PDB file of C-alpha atoms in Angstrom:
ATOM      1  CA  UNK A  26      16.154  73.504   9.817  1.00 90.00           C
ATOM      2  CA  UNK A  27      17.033  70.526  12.445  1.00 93.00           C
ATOM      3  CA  UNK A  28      16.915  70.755  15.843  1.00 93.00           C
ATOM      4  CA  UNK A  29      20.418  71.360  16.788  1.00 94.00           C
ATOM      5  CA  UNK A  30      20.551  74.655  14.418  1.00 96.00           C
ATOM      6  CA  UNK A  31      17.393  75.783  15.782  1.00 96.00           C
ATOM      7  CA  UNK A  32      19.087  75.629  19.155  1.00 96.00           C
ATOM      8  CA  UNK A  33      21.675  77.161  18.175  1.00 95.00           C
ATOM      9  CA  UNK A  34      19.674  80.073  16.958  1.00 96.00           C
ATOM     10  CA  UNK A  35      17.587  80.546  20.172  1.00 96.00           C
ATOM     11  CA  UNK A  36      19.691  79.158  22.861  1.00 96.00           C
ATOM     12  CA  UNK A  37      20.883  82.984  24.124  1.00 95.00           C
ATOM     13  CA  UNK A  38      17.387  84.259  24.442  1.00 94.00           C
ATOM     14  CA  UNK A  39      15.849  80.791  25.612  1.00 96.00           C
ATOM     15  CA  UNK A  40      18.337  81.133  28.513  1.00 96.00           C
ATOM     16  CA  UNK A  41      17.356  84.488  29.134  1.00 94.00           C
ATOM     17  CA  UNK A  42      13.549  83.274  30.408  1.00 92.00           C
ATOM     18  CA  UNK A  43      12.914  82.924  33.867  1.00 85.00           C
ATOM     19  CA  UNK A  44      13.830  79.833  35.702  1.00 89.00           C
ATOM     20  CA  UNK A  45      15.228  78.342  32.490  1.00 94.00           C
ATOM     21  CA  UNK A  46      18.603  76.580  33.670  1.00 94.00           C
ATOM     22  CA  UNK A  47      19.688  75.249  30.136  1.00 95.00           C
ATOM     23  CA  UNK A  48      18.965  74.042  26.631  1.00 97.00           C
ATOM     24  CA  UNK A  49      19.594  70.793  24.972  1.00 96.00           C
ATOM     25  CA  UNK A  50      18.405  68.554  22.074  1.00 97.00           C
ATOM     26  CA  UNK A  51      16.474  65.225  22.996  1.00 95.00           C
ATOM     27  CA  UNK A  52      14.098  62.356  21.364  1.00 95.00           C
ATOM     28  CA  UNK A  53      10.394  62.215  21.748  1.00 91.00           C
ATOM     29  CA  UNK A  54       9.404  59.867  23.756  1.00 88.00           C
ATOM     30  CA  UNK A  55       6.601  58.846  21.448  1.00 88.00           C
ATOM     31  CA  UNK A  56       7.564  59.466  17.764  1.00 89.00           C
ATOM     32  CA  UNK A  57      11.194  59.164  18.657  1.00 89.00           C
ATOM     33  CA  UNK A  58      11.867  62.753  16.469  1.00 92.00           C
ATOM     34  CA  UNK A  59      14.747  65.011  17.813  1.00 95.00           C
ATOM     35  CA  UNK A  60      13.151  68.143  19.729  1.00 97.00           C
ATOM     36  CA  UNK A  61      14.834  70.679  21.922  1.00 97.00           C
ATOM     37  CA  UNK A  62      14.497  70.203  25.591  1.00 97.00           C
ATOM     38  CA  UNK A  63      14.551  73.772  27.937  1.00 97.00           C
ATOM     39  CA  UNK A  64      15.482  72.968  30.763  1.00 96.00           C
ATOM     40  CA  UNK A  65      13.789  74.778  33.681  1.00 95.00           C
ATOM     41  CA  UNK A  66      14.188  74.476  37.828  1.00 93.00           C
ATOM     42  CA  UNK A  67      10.633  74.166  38.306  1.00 92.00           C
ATOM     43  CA  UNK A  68       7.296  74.006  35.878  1.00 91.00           C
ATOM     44  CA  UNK A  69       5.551  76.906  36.096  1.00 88.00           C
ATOM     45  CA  UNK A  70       1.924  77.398  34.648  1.00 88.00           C
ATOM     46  CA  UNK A  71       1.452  79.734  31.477  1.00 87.00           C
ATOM     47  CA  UNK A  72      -1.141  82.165  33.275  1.00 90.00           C
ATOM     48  CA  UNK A  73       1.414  82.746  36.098  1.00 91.00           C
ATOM     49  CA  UNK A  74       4.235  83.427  33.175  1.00 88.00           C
ATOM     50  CA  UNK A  75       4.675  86.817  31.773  1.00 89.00           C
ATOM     51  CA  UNK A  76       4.328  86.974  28.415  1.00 89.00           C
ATOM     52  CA  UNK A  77       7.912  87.259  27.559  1.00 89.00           C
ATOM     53  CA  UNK A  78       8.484  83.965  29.407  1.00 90.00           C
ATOM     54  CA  UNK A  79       6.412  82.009  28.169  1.00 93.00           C
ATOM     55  CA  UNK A  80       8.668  78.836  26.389  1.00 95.00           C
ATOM     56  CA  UNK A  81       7.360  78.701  22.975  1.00 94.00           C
ATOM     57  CA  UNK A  82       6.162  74.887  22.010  1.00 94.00           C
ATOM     58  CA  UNK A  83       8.244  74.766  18.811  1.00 95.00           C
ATOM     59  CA  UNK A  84      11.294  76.629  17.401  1.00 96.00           C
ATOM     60  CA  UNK A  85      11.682  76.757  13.518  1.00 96.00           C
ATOM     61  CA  UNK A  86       9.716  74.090  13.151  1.00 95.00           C
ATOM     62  CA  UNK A  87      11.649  71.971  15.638  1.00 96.00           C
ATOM     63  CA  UNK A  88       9.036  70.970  19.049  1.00 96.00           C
ATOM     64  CA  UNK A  89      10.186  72.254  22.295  1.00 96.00           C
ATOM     65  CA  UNK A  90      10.060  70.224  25.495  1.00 96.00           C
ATOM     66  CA  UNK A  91      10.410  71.888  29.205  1.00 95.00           C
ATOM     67  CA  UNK A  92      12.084  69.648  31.553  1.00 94.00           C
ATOM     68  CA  UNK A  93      11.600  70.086  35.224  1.00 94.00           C
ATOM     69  CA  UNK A  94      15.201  69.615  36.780  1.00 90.00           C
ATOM     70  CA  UNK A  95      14.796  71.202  40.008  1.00 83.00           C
ATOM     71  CA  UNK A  96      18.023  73.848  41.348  1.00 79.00           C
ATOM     72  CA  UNK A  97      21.009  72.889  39.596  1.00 74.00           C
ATOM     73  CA  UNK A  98      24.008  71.937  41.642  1.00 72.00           C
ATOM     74  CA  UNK A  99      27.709  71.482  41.127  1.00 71.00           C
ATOM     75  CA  UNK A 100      28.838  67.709  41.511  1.00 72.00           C
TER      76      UNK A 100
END
């Protein structure tokens, strides 16, 4: 499965998590592979997470990246 159909398959739940803001697909900055990027407003660390909102580090496969993005704002 590639990245953007393993979005596709998780975005709705992803979005659900806490302080998650959006969902995208990106490059690594090291192996240049696609991954999906989560968007959140703030990092947040794991043991202050409940379980359920915890951002899994890969999705089908795909890796997952959580970008920090800070409150969203209309333009």
């Amino acid at each position: 499965m590639d990245a953007s159909q393993a979005r596709s398959l998780h975005e709705g739940l992803l979005m659900k998590l806490a302080n998650v803001t959006g969902v995208g697909i990106g490059k690594d900055e090291h192996s240049g592979s696609d991954v999906i990027v989560v968007f959140v407003v703030r990092k947040v660390p794991r043991d202050r997470l409940r379980d359920e909102d915890v951002i899994p580090a890969e999705l089908e496969g795909v890796p997952v990246r959580v970008l920090a993005i800070g409150e969203p704002a209309a333009q």
